mmCIF file of C-alpha atoms and ligand atoms in Angstrom:
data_model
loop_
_atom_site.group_PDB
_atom_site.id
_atom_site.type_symbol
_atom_site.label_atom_id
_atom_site.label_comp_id
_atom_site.label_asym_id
_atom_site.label_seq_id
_atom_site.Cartn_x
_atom_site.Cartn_y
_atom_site.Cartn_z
ATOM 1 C CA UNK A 115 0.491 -22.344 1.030
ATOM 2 C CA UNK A 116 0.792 -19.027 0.066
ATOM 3 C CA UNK A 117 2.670 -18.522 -3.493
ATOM 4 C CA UNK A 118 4.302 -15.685 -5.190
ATOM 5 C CA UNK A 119 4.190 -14.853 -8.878
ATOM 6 C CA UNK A 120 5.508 -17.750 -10.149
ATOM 7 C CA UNK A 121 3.799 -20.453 -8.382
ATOM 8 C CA UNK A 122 6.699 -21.002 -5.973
ATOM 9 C CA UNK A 123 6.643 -21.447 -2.914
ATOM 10 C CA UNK A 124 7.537 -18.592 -0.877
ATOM 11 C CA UNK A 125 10.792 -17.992 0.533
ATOM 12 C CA UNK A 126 11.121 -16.876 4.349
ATOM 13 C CA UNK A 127 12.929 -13.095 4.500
ATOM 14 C CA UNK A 128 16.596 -13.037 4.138
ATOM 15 C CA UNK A 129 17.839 -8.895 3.552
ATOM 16 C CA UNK A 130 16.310 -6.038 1.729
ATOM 17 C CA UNK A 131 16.850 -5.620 -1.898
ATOM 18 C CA UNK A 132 17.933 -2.264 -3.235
ATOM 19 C CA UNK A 133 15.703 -1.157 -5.831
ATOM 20 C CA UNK A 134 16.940 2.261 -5.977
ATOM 21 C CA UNK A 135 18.657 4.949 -4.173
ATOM 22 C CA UNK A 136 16.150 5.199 -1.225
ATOM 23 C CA UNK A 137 13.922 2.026 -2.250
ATOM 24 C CA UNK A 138 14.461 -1.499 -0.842
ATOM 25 C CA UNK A 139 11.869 -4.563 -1.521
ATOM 26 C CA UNK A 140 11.900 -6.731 1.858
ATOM 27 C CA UNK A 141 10.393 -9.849 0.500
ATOM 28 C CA UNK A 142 8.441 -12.390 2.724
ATOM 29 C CA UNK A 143 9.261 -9.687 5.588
ATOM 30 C CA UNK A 144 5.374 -9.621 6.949
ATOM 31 C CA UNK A 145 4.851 -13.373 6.001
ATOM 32 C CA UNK A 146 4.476 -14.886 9.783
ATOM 33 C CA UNK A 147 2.686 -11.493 10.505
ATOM 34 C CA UNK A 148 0.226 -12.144 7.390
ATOM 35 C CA UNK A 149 -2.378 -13.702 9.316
ATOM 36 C CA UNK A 150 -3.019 -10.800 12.157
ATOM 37 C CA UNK A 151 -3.050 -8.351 10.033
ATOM 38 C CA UNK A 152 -5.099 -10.119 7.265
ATOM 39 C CA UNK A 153 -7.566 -10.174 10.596
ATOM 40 C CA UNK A 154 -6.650 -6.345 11.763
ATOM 41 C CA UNK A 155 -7.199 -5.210 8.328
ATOM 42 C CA UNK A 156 -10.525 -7.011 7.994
ATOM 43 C CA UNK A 157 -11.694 -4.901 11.275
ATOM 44 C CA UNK A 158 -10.850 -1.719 10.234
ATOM 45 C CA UNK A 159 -13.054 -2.093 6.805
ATOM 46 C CA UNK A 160 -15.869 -3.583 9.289
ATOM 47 C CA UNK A 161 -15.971 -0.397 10.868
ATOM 48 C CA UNK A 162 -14.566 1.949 8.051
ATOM 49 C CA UNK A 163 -15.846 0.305 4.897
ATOM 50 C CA UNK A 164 -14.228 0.584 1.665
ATOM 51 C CA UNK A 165 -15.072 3.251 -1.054
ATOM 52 C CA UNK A 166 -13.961 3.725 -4.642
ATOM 53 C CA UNK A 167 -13.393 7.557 -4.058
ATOM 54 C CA UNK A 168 -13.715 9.746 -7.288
ATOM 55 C CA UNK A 169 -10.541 11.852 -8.494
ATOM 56 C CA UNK A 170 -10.760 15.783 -9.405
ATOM 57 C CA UNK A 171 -11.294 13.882 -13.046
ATOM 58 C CA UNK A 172 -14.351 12.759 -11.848
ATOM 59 C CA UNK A 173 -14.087 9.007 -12.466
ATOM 60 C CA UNK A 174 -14.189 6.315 -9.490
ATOM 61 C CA UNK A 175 -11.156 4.501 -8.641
ATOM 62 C CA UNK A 176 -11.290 0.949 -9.216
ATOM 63 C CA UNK A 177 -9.270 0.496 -6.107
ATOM 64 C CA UNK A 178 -11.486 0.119 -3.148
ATOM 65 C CA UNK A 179 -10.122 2.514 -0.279
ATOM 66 C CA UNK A 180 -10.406 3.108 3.704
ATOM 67 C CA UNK A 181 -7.868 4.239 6.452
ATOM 68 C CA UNK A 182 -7.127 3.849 9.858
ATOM 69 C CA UNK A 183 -5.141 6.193 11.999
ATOM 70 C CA UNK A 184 -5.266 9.449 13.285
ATOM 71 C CA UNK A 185 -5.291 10.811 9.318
ATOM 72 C CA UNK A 186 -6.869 9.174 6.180
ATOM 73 C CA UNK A 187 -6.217 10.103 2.685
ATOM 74 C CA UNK A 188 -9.233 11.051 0.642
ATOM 75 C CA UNK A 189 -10.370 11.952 -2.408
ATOM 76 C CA UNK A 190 -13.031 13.904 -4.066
ATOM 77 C CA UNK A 191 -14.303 16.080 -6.746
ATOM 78 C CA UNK A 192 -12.502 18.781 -4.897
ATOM 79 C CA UNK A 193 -8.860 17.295 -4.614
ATOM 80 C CA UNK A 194 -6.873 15.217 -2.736
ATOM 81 C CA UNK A 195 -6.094 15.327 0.924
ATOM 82 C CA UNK A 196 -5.790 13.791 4.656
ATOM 83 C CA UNK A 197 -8.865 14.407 7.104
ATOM 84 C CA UNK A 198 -8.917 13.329 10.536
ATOM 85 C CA UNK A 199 -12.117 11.863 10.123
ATOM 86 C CA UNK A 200 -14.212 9.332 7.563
ATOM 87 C CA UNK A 201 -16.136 11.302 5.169
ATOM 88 C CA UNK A 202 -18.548 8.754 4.727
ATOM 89 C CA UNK A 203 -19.255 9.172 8.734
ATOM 90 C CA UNK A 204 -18.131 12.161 10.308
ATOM 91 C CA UNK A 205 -16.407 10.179 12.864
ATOM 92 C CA UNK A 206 -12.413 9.834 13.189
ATOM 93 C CA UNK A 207 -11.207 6.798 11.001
ATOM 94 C CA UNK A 208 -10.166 3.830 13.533
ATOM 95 C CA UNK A 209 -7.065 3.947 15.607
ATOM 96 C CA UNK A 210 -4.418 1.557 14.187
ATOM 97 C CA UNK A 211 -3.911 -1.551 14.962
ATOM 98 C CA UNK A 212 -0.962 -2.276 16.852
ATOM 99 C CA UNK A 213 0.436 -5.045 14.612
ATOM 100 C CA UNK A 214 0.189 -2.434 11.825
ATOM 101 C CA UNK A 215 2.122 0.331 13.308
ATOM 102 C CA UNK A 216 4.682 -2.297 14.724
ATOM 103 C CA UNK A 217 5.342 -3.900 10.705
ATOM 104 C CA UNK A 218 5.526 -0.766 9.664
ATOM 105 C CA UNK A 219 8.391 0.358 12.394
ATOM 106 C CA UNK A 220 10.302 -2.614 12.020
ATOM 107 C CA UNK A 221 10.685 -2.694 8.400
ATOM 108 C CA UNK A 222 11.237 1.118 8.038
ATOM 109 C CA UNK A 223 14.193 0.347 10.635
ATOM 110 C CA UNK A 224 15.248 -2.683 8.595
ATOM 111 C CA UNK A 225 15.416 -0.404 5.207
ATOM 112 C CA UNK A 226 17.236 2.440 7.345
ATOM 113 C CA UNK A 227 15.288 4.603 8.321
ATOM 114 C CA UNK A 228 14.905 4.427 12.498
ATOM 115 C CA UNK A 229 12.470 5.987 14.553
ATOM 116 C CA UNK A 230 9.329 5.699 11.672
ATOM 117 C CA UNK A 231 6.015 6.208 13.437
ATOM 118 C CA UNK A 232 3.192 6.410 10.794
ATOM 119 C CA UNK A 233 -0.088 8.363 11.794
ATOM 120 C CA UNK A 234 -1.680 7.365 9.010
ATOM 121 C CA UNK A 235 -2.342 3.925 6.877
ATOM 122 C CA UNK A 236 -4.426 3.710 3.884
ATOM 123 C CA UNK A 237 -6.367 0.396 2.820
ATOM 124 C CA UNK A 238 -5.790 -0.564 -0.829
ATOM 125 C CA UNK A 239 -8.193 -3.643 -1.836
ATOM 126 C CA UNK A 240 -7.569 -4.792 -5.658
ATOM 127 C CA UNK A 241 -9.963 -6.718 -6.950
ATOM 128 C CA UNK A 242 -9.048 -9.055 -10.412
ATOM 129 C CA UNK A 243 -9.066 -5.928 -12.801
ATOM 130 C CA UNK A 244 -8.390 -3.176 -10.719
ATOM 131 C CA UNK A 245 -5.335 -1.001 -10.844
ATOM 132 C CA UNK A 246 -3.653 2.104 -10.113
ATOM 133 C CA UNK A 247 -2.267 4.615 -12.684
ATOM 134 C CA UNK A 248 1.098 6.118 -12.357
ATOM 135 C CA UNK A 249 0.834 8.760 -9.597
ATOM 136 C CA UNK A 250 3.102 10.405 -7.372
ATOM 137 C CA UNK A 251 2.293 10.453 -3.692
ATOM 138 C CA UNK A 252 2.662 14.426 -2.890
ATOM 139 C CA UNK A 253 -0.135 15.207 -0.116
ATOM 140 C CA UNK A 254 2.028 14.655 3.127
ATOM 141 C CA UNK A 255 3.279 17.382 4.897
ATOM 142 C CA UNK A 256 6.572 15.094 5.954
ATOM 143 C CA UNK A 257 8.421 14.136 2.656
ATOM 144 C CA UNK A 258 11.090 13.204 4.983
ATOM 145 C CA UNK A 259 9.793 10.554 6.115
ATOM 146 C CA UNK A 260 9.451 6.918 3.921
ATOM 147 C CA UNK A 261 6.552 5.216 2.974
ATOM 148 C CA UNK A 262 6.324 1.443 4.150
ATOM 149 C CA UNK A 263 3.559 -0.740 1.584
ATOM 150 C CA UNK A 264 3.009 -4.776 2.658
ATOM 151 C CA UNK A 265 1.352 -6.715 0.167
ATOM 152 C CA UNK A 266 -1.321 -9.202 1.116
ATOM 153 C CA UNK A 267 -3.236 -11.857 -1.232
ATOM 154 C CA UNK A 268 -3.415 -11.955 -4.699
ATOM 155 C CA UNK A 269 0.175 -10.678 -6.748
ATOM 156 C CA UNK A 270 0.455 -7.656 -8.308
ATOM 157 C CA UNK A 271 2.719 -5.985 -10.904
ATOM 158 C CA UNK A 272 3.927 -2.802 -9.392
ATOM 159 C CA UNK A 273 5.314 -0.258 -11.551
ATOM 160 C CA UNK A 274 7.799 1.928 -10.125
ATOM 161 C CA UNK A 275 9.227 4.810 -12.702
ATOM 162 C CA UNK A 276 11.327 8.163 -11.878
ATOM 163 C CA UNK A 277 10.837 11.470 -11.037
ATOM 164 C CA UNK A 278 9.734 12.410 -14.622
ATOM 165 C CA UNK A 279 6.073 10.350 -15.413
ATOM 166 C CA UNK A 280 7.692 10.205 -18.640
ATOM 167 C CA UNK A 281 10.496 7.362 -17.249
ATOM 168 C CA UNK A 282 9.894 4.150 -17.788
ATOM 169 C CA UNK A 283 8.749 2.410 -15.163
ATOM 170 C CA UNK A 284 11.019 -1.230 -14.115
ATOM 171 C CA UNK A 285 8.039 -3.523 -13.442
ATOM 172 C CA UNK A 286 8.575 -5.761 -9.924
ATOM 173 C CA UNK A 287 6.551 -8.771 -8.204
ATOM 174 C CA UNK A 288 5.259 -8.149 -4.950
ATOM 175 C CA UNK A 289 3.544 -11.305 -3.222
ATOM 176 C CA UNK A 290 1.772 -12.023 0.019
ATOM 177 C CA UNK A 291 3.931 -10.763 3.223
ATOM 178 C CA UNK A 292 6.496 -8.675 0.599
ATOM 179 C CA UNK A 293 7.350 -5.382 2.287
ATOM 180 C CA UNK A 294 8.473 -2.348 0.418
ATOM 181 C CA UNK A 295 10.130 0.877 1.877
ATOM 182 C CA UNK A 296 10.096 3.847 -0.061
ATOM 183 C CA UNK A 297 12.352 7.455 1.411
ATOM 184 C CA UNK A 298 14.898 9.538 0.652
ATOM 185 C CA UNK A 299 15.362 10.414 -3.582
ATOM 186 C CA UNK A 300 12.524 7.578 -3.958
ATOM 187 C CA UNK A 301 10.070 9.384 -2.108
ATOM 188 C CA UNK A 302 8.983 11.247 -5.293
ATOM 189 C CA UNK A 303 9.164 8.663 -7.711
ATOM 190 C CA UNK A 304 6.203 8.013 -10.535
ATOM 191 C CA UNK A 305 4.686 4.511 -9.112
ATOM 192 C CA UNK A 306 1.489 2.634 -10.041
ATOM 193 C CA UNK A 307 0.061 -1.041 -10.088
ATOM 194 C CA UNK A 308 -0.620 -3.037 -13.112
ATOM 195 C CA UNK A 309 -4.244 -4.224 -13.691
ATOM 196 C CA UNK A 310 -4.454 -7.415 -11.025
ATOM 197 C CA UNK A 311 -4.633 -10.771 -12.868
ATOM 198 C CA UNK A 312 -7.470 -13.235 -11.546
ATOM 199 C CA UNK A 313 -6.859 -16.056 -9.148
ATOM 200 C CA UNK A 314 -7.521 -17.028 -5.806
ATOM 201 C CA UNK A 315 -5.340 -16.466 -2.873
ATOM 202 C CA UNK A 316 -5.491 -19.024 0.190
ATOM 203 C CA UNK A 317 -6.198 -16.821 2.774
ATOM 204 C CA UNK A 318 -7.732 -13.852 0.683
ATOM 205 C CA UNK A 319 -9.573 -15.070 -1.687
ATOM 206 C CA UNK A 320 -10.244 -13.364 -5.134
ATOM 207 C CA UNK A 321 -8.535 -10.255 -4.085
ATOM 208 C CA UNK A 322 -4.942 -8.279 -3.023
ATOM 209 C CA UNK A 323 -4.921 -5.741 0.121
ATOM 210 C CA UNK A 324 -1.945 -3.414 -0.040
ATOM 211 C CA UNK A 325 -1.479 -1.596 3.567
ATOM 212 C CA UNK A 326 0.160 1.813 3.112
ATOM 213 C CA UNK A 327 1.838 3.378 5.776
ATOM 214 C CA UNK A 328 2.581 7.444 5.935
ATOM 215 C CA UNK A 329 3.350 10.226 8.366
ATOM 216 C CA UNK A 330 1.025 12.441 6.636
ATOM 217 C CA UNK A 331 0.526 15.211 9.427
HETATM 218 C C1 MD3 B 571 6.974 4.410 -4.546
HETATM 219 N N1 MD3 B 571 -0.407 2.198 -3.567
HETATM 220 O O1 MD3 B 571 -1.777 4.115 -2.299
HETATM 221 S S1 MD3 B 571 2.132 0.962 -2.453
HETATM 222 C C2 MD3 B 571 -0.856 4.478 -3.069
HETATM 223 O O2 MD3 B 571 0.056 -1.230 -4.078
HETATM 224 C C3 MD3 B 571 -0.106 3.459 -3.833
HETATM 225 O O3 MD3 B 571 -1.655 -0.081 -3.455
HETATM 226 C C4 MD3 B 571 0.176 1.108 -4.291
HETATM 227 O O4 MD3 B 571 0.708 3.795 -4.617
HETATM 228 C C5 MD3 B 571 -0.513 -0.166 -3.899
HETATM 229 O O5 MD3 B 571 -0.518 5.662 -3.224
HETATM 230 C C6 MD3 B 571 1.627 1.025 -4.119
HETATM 231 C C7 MD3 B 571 3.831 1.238 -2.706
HETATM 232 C C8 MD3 B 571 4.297 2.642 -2.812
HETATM 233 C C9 MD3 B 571 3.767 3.653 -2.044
HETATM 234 C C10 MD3 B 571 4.312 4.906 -2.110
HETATM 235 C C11 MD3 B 571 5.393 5.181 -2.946
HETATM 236 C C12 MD3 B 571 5.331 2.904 -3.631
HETATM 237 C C13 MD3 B 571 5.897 4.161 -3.716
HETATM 238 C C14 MD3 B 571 5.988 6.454 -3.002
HETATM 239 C C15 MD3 B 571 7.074 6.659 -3.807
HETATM 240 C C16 MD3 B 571 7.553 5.651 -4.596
HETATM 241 FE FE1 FE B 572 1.142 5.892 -4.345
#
């Protein structure tokens, strides 16, 4: 069975959690939905495969990265930003899956914010070491709109800090199937992942897939 950060078992979704004003964990909300897109997921990187794109710093991420959607976020030497098509390709990234763009709805909704249609989803894949520096996610035209994350395989540590990069971050689980929403005054907020800790993960193996969902455009 699947297991969150403490070896439990996991427990089936009950309500959202407040996290902060704007920010609400939904935990276990993608959990009967984990398989399909565990299997959506897996074709978009078939036909999109991951890269460890290189920040404006010039180092590769650790994180391996693709999209699907009518925009991707990429990165380069040159800068962040959302193109309409793969750079590794030329072509436009794969549409997204239905069961992505329907999670992602639903648990917007369920957090408060109605009507969320993303048009664009970015592919995190952590492998046992990788991680994600505090960052704040700035390159979408819409800061209206939230952000929706599900978590899938391995735990992580995510690290979610204030407007200043200088706040602490408050360090919070997320698990296979967790949900999180992100809007309103947390929309802005410093946010990163801890280095992943090793293990092996049922359905996923030796790694943790984090689905981000945006309306970039
Ligand atoms: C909090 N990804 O791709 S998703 C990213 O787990 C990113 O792969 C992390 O941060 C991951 O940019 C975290 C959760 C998330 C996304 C956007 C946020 C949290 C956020 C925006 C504001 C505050
Ligand atoms: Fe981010």
């Amino acid at each position: 069975m699947t297991q969150n950060l403490f070896g439990e078992p996991p427990t089936p979704y009950a309500a959202p959690e407040p996290i902060a004003p704007g920010a609400a964990l939904l935990r276990g909300f993608a959990l009967d939905q984990a398989e399909a897109l565990r299997q959506a997921a897996q074709q978009v990187i078939a036909a999109a495969h991951l890269r460890h794109p290189v920040t404006p710093g010039g180092r590769a991420m650790s994180v391996g990265m693709t999209n699907c959607g009518a925009l991707g976020w990429t990165s380069s030497r040159t800068g962040y930003r959302y193109s309409s098509t793969d750079p590794l390709s030329g072509q436009p990234w794969p549409p997204m899956p239905a069961c992505f763009a329907d999670i992602a709805a639903r648990a917007a909704a369920e957090a408060g914010f109605e009507g969320f249609a993303p048009d664009a989803c970015l592919i995190n894949r952590y492998e046992p070491g990788a991680r994600m520096s505090l960052h704040q996610d700035r390159d979408e035209s819409d800061l209206g709109a939230p952000i929706v994350s599900v978590s899938l395989g391995l735990p992580a540590v995510f690290l979610f800090g204030g407007l200043q990069r200088s706040d602490r971050p408050a360090r919070y689980g997320l698990a296979h199937g967790d949900v999180a929403v992100w809007g309103g005054a947390a929309r802005l907020a410093f946010h990163g992942v801890a280095p992943l800790a090793d293990g092996e993960h049922p359905r996923l193996g030796r790694q943790r897939i984090n689905l981000t969902f945006r309306r970039a455009g």
